[in-house]
CSV table of C-alpha atoms in Angstrom, one decimal:
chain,number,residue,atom,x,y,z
A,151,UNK,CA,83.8,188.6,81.9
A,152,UNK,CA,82.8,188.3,85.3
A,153,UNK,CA,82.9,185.5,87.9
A,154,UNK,CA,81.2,185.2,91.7
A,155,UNK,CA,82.7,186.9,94.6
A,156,UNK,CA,82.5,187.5,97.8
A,157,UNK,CA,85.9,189.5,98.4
A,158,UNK,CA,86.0,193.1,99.0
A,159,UNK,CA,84.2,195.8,97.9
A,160,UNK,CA,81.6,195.3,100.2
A,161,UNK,CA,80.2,197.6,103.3
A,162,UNK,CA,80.3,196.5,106.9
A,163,UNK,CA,76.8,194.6,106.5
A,164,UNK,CA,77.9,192.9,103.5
A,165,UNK,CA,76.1,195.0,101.2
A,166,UNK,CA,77.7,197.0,97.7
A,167,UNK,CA,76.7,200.9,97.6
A,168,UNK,CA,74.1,200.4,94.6
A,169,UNK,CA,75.5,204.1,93.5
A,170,UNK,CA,77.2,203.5,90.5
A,171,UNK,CA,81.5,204.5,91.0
A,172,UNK,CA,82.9,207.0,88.7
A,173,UNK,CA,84.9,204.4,86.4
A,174,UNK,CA,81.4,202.7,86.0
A,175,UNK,CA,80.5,206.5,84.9
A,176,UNK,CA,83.3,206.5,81.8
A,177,UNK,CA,82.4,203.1,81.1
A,178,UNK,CA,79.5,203.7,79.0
A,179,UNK,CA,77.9,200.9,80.5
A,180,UNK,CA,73.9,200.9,81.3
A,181,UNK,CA,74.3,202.0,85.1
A,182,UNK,CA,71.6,199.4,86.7
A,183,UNK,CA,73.9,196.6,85.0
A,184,UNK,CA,76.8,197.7,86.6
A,185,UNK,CA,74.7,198.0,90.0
A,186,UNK,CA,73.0,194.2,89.4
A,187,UNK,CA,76.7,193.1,88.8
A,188,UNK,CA,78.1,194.6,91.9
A,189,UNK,CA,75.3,193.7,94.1
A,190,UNK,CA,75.6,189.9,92.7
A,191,UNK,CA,79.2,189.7,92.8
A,192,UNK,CA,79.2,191.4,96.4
A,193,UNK,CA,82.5,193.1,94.9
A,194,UNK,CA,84.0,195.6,92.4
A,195,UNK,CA,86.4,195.5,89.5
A,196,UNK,CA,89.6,195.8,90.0
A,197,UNK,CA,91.7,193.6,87.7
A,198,UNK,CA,92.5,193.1,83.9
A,199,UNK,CA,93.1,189.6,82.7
A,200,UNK,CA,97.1,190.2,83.2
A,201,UNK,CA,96.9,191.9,86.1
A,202,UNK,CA,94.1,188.6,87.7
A,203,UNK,CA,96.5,186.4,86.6
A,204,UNK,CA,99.2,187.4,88.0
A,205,UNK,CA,97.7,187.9,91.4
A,206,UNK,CA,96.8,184.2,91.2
A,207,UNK,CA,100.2,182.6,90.4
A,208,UNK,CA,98.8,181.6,87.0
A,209,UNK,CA,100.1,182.1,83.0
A,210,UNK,CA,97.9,184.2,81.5
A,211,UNK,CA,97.7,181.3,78.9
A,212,UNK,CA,96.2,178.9,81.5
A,213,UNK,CA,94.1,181.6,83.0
A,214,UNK,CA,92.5,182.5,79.5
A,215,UNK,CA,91.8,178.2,79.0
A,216,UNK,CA,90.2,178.3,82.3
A,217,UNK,CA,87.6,181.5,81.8
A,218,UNK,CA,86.9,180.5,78.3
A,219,UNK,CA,85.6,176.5,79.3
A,220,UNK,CA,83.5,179.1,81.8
A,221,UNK,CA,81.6,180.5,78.9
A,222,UNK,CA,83.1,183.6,79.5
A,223,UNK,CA,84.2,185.9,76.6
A,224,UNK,CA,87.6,187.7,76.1
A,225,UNK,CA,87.8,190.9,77.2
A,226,UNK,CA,90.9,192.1,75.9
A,227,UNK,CA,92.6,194.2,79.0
A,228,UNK,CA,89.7,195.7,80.3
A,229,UNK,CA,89.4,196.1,84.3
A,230,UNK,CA,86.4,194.1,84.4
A,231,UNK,CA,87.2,191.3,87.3
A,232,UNK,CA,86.8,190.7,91.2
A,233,UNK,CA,88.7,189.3,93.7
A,234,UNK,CA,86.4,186.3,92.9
A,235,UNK,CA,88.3,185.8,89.3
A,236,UNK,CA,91.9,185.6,91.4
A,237,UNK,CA,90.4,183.1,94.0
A,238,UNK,CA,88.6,181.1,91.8
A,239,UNK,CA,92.1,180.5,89.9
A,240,UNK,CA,94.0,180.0,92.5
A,241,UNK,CA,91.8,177.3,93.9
A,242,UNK,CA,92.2,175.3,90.3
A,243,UNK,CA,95.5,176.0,89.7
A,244,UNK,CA,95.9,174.5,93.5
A,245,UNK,CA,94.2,171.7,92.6
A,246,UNK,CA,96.3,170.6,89.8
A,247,UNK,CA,99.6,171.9,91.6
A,248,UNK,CA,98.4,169.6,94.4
A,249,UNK,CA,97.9,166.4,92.1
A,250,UNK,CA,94.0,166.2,92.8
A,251,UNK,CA,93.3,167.1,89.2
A,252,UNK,CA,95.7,167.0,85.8
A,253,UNK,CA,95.0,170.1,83.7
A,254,UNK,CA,92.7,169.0,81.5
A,255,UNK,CA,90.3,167.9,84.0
A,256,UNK,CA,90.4,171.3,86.0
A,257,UNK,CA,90.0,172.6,82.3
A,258,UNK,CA,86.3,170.2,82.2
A,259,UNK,CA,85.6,170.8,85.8
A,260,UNK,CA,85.5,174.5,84.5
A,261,UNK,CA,83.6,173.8,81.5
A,262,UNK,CA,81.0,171.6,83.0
A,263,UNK,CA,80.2,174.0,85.8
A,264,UNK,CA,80.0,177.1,83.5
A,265,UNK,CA,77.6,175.2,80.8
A,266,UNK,CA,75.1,174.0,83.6
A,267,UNK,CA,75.0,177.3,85.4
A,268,UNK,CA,75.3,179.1,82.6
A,269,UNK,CA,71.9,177.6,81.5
A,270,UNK,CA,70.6,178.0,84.8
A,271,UNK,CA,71.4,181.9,84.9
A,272,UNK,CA,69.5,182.2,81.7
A,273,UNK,CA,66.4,180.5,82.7
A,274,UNK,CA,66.0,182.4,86.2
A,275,UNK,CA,66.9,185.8,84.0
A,276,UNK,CA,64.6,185.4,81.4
A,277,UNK,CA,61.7,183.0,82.9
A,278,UNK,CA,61.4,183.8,86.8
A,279,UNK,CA,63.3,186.8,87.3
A,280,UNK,CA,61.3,189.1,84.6
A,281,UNK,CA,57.7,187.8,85.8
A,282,UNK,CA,58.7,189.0,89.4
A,283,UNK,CA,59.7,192.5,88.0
A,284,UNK,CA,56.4,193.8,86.1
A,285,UNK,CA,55.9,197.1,87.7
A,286,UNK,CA,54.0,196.6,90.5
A,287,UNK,CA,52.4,200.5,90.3
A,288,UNK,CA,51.7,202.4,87.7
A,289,UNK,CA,54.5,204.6,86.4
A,290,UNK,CA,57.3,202.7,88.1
A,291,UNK,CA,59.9,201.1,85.9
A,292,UNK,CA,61.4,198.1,85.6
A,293,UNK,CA,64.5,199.3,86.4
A,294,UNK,CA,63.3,200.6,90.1
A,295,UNK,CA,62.1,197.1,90.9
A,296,UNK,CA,64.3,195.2,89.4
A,297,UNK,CA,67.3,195.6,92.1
A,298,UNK,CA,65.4,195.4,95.1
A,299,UNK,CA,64.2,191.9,93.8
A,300,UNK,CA,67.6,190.6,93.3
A,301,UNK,CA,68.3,192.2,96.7
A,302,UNK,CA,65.9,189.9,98.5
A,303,UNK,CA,66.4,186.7,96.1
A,304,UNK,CA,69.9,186.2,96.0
A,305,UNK,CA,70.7,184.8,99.2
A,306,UNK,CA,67.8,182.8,99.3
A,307,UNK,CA,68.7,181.4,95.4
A,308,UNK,CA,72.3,181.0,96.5
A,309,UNK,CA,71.3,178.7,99.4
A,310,UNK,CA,69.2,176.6,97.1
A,311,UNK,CA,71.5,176.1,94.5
A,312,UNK,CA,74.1,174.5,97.0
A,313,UNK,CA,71.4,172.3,98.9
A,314,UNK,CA,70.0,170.8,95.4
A,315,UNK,CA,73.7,170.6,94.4
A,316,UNK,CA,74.9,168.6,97.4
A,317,UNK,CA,71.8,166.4,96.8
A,318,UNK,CA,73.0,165.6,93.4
A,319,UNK,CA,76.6,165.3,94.3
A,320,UNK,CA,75.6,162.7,96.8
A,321,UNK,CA,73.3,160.5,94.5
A,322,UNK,CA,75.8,160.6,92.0
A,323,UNK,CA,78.4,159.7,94.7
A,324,UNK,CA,76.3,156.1,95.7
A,325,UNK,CA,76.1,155.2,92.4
A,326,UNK,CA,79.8,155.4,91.6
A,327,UNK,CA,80.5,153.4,94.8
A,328,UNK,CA,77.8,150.4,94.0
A,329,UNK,CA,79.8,150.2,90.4
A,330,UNK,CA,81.5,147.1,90.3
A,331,UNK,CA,85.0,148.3,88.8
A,332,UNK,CA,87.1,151.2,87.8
A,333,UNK,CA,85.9,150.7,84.3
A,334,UNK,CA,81.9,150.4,85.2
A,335,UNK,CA,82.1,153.6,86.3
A,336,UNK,CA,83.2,155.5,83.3
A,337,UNK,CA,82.1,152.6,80.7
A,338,UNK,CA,78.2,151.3,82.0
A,339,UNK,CA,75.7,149.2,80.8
A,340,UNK,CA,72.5,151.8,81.2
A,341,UNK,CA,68.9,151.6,79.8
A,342,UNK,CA,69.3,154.4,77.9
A,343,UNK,CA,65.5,156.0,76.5
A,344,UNK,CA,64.7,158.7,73.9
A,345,UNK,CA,60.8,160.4,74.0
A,346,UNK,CA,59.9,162.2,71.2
A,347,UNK,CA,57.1,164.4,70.3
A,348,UNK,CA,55.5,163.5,66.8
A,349,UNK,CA,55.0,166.0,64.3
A,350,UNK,CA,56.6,169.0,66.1
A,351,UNK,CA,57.9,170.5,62.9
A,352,UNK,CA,54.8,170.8,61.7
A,353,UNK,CA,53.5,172.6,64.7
A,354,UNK,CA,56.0,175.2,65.0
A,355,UNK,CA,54.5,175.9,61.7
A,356,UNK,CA,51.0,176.5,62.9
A,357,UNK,CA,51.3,177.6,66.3
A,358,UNK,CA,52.4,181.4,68.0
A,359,UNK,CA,56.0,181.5,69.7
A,360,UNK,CA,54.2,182.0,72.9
A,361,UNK,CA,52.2,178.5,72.8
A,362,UNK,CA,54.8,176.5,71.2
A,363,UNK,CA,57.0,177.5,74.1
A,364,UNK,CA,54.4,176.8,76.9
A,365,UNK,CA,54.0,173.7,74.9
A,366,UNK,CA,57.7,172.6,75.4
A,367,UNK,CA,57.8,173.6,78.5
A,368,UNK,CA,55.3,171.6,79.6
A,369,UNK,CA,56.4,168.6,77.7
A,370,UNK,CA,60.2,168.9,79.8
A,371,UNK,CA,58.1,169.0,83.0
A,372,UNK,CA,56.2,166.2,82.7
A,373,UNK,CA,58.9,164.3,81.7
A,374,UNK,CA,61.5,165.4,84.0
A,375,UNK,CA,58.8,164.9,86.8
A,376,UNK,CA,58.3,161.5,85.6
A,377,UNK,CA,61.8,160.0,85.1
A,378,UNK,CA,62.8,161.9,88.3
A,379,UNK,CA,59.9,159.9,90.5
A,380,UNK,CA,60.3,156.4,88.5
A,381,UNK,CA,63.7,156.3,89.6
A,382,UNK,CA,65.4,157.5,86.3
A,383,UNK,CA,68.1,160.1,85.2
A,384,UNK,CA,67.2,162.7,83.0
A,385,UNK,CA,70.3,163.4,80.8
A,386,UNK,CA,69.0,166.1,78.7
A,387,UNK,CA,65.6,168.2,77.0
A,388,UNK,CA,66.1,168.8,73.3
A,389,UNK,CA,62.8,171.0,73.0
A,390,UNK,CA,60.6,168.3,71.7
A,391,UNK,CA,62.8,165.3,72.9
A,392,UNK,CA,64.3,164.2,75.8
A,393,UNK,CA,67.0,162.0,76.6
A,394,UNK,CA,67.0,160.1,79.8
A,395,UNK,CA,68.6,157.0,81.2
A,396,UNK,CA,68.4,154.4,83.9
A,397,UNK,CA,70.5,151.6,86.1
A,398,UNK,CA,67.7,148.6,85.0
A,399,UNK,CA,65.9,147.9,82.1
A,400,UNK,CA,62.7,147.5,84.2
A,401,UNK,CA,62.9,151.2,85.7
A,402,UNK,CA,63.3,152.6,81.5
A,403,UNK,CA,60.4,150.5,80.8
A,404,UNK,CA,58.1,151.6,83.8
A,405,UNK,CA,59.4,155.8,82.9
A,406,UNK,CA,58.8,154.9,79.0
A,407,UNK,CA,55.2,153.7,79.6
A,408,UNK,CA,54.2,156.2,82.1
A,409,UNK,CA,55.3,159.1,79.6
A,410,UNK,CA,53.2,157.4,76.7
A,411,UNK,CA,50.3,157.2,79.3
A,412,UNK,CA,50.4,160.7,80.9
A,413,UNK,CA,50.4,162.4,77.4
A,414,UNK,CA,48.2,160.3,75.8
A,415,UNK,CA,45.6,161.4,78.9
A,416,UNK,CA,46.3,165.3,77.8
A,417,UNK,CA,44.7,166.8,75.0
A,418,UNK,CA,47.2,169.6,74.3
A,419,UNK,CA,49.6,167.5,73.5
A,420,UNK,CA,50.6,165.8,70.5
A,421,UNK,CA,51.4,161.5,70.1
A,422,UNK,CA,54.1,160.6,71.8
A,423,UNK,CA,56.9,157.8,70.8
A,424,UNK,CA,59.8,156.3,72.7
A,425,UNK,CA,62.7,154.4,72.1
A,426,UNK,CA,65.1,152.6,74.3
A,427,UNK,CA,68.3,150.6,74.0
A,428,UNK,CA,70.0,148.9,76.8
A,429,UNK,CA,74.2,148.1,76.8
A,430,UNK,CA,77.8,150.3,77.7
A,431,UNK,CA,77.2,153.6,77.8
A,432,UNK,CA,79.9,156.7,78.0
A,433,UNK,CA,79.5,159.1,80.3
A,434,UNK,CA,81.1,162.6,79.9
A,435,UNK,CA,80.2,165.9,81.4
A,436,UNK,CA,76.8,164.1,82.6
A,437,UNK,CA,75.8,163.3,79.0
A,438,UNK,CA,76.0,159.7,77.7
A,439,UNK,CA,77.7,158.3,74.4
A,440,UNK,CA,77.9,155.5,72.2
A,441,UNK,CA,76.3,152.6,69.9
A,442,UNK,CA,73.7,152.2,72.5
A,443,UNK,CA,72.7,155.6,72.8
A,444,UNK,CA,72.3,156.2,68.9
A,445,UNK,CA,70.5,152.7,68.6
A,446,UNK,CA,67.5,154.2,71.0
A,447,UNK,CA,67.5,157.3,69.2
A,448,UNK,CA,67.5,155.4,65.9
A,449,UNK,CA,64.6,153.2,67.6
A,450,UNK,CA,62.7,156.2,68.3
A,451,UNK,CA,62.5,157.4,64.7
A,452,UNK,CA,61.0,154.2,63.4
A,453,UNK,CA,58.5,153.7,66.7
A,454,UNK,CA,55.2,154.2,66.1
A,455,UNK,CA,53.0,157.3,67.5
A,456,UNK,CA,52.1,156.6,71.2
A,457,UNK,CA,54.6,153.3,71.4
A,458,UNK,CA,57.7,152.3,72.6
A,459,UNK,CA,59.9,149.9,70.6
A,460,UNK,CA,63.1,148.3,72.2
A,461,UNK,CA,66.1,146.4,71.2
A,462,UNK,CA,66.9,142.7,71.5
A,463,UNK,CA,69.4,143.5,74.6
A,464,UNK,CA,67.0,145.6,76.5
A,465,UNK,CA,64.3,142.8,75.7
A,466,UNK,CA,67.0,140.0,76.7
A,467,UNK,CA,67.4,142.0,80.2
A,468,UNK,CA,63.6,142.5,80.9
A,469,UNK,CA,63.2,138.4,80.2
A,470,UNK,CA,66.5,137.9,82.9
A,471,UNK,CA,65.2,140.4,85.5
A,472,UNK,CA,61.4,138.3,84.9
A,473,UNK,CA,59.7,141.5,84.2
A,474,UNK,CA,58.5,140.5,81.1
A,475,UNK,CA,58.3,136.5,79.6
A,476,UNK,CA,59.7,135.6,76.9
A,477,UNK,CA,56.7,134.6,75.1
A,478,UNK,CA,52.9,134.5,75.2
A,479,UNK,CA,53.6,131.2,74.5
A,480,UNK,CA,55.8,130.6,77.5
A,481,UNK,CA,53.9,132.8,79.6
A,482,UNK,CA,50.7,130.7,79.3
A,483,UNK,CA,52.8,127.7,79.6
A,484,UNK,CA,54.1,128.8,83.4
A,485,UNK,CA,50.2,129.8,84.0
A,486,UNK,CA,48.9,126.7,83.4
A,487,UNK,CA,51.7,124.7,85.6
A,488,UNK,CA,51.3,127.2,88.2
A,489,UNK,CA,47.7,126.1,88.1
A,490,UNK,CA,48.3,122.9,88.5
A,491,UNK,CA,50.5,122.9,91.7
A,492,UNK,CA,48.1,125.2,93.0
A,493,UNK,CA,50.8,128.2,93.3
A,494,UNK,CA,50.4,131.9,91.9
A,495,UNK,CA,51.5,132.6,88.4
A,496,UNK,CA,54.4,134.9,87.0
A,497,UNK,CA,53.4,138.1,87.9
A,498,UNK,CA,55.3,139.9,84.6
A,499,UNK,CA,54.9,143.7,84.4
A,500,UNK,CA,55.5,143.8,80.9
A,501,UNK,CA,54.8,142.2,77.5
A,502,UNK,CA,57.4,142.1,74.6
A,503,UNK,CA,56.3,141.4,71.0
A,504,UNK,CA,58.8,140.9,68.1
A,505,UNK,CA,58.3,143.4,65.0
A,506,UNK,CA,59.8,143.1,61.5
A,507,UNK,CA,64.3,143.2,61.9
A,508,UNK,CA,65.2,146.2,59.2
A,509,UNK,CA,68.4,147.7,58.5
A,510,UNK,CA,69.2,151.2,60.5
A,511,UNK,CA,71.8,153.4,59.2
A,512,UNK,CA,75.0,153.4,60.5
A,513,UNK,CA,73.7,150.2,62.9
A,514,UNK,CA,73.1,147.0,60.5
A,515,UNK,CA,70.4,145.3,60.9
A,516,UNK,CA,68.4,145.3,64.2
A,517,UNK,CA,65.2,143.7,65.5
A,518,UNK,CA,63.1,146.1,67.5
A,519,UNK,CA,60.4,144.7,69.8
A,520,UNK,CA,57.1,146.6,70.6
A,521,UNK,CA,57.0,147.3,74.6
A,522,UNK,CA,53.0,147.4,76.1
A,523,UNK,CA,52.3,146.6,79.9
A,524,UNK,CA,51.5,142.9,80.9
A,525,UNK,CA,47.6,142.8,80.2
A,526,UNK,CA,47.3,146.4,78.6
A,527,UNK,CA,46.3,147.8,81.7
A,528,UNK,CA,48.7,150.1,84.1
A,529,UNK,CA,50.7,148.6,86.7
C-alpha cells in the first residue's frame, strides 16, 4: 500500500535515483515497479503500518480505517510506506482533532477520494499510458520506455488533475450556495435521467472484446460531452447506461433529446432510450439516491427504442417552467388568442403526450408521458 509523497528520498533536483536500493533487491519485487513507484512517489519506503502510525500520532486502528476507505490493501508489517502515508494522516487526524470533520466524514473524505482516483489511475495506466509506451524502435522494450514516459508526464498530469479539480470544487461550491436551505443541499429536487442502450446483451454476444469496448467508450463520450455542454451533471457510466442529473427539468429534457438525436444520426450505434424523473434526490459521495432516482431507471426500462418517457412530476415542472403546454388542446387554444390580439404565440420547446399508467415494481402505479420536441423538429 502506497500513498503520494513528496518527502524525502529525493536528490537535490527533486528527482529519485531510478537504480533500484538493495532492500528493493530482497524484495522480490519486479525492479521497474519499484523504480515507477519511487519516481511517482518522489520518495522511498521507510515505514510499516505501526511504525507510520505512530509517527503520525494516530491508533493503528484509525490509521488501518483510513488506508482501507483509500482502496488500499493490508499489508501486514511490511516496510512499504513514505513520508507521504505519515503526512497524509496527520493532516486527517488534524482535521478531526481540530473539529472541521467528525470521524466518519474524514473516513468518506478518504473513501471518496481513493474511489475516484483510483478509477482515474486505472484508466491513464491501462488506456493512455500503454498506447504512449509501444516501443518506438525495434528491439527496445517496454520496460526502457516506459520510465522515461512517466518521467516527462507526471508533472504535467499532476498539474492537470489539480486545475480540473479546482474547477469542479468551484462549480460544486455555487451550487451549494444558490441552495435555499441546509436541507436543499443534502435533500434536492433534481431532474434526474437514465440513457440506455437497447439490446446491449445481445451484442456482447456477437461482437469482439475490442469493438464492444470502443463501442462503450464511445457511447460515455458522447454522452458525457453532451450533458457536460447542455448544462447537466453526469453522475455516473454503467458501460451501456449512464446516469446523469440536472437543476431544471427543461435542461434533462434538452440533454435527453439531444442524446436520442446524436445517436440516432450514427450508424454504429444501437437505439437509444431514456428515462427521466424529476423530485428530492440524495446525494452521497457525488451519486444520487432515492424514489426519484429508481422511478427514472424504472422509466427507462419500459421506454421505447429511440424515446424518452417522463413522469407526471417532471411533466408538471416542464408545464410550470412553460417549456412545454399542457395540452395540444391548450396549446392551440393560446395560438389562436395570440392571433387574435395580434401578439406572438407560446413559443414551447417541448411537447408532452400521456401514455397508458401501469403498475412498476416496487413504485405503484405511475403514468409515464412520451417526451418529443415542440413540432418534431430540433430546437
Amino acid at each position: 500500500m502506497t500513498v503520494d509523497d513528496t518527502g524525502s528520498g529525493a536528490d537535490g533536483d527533486g528527482r529519485v535515483d531510478p537504480e533500484p536500493g538493495p532492500e528493493s533487491a530482497d524484495s522480490g519485487e519486479d525492479p521497474l515497479a519499484l523504480r515507477l513507484e519511487g519516481l511517482i512517489l518522489g520518495a522511498e519506503r521507510r515505514y510499516t503500518p505501526f511504525q507510520a502510525a505512530r509517527s503520525a500520532g494516530v491508533s493503528m486502528e484509525l490509521a488501518s480505517r483510513f488506508w482501507r476507505a483509500m482502496g488500499f490493501a493490508d499489508i501486514g508489517q511490511a516496510k512499504a510506506l513514505t513520508e507521504a502515508d505519515v503526512l497524509a494522516l496527520r493532516r486527517l487526524a488534524g482535521l478531526v482533532e481540530a473539529g472541521l470533520l467528525s470521524e466518519a466524514m474524514a473516513v468518506q473524505v478518504a473513501r471518496s477520494t481513493g474511489q475516484t482516483t483510483a478509477r482515474l489511475a486505472e484508466w491513464q495506466i491501462d488506456s493512455f499510458l500503454e498506447g504512449l509506451t509501444e516501443p518506438p524502435e525495434p528491439g527496445m522494450t517496454r520496460t526502457e520506455v516506459t520510465y522515461p514516459i512517466v518521467e516527462l508526464l507526471l508533472p504535467e498530469l499532476q498539474e492537470f488533475l489539480v486545475y480540473v479539480w479546482r474547477r469542479q470544487l468551484a462549480a460544486s461550491a455555487g451550487r451549494v450556495v444558490q441552495a435555499g436551505d441546509d436541507e436543499e443541499m443534502v435533500d434536492r429536487r433534481l431532474a434526474v435521467g437514465f440513457a440506455d442502450l437497447v439490446g446491449f446483451t445481445r451484442l456482447t454476444r456477437r461482437m469482439e472484446e475490442e469493438e464492444l469496448g470502443e463501442l462503450v467508450e464511445a457511447f460515455e463520450t458522447t454522452a458525457a460531452d453532451l450533458v457536460a455542454a447542455r448544462g447537466g451533471r453526469l453522475i455516473k457510466t454503467l458501460g451501456d447506461e449512464v446516469l446523469y442529473a440536472a437543476d431544471d427539468a427543461g435542461t434533462a429534457a434538452e440533454i435527453a433529446l439531444r442524446l436520442i438525436e446524436t445517436m440516432a444520426n450514427d450508424e454504429t450505434m444501437p437505439e437509444l432510450r431514456v428515462g427521466i424523473a424529476f423530485g428530492t434526490v440524495t446525494t452521497r459521495m457525488g451519486d444520487v439516491f432515492g424514489t426519484t432516482v429508481n422511478l427514472a431507471s424504472r422509466l427507462t426500462s419500459i421506454a421505447p427504442k429511440d424515446a424518452v418517457l417522463v413522469d407526471s412530476a417532471f411533466a408538471e415542472e416542464l408545464t410550470r417552467t412553460r417549456d412545454a403546454p399542457a395540452s395540444e388542446t391548450v396549446a392551440a387554444e393560446e395560438a389562436a388568442a395570440a392571433e387574435k390580439e395580434g401578439e406572438q404565440p407560446p413559443a414551447y420547446r417541448f411537447a408532452l403526450q400521456p401514455m397508458w399508467q401501469r403498475p412498476v415494481r416496487g413504485l405503484g402505479v405511475v403514468e409515464p408521458w412520451l417526451l418529443t420536441r415542440r413540432g418534431g423538429g430540433e430546437s
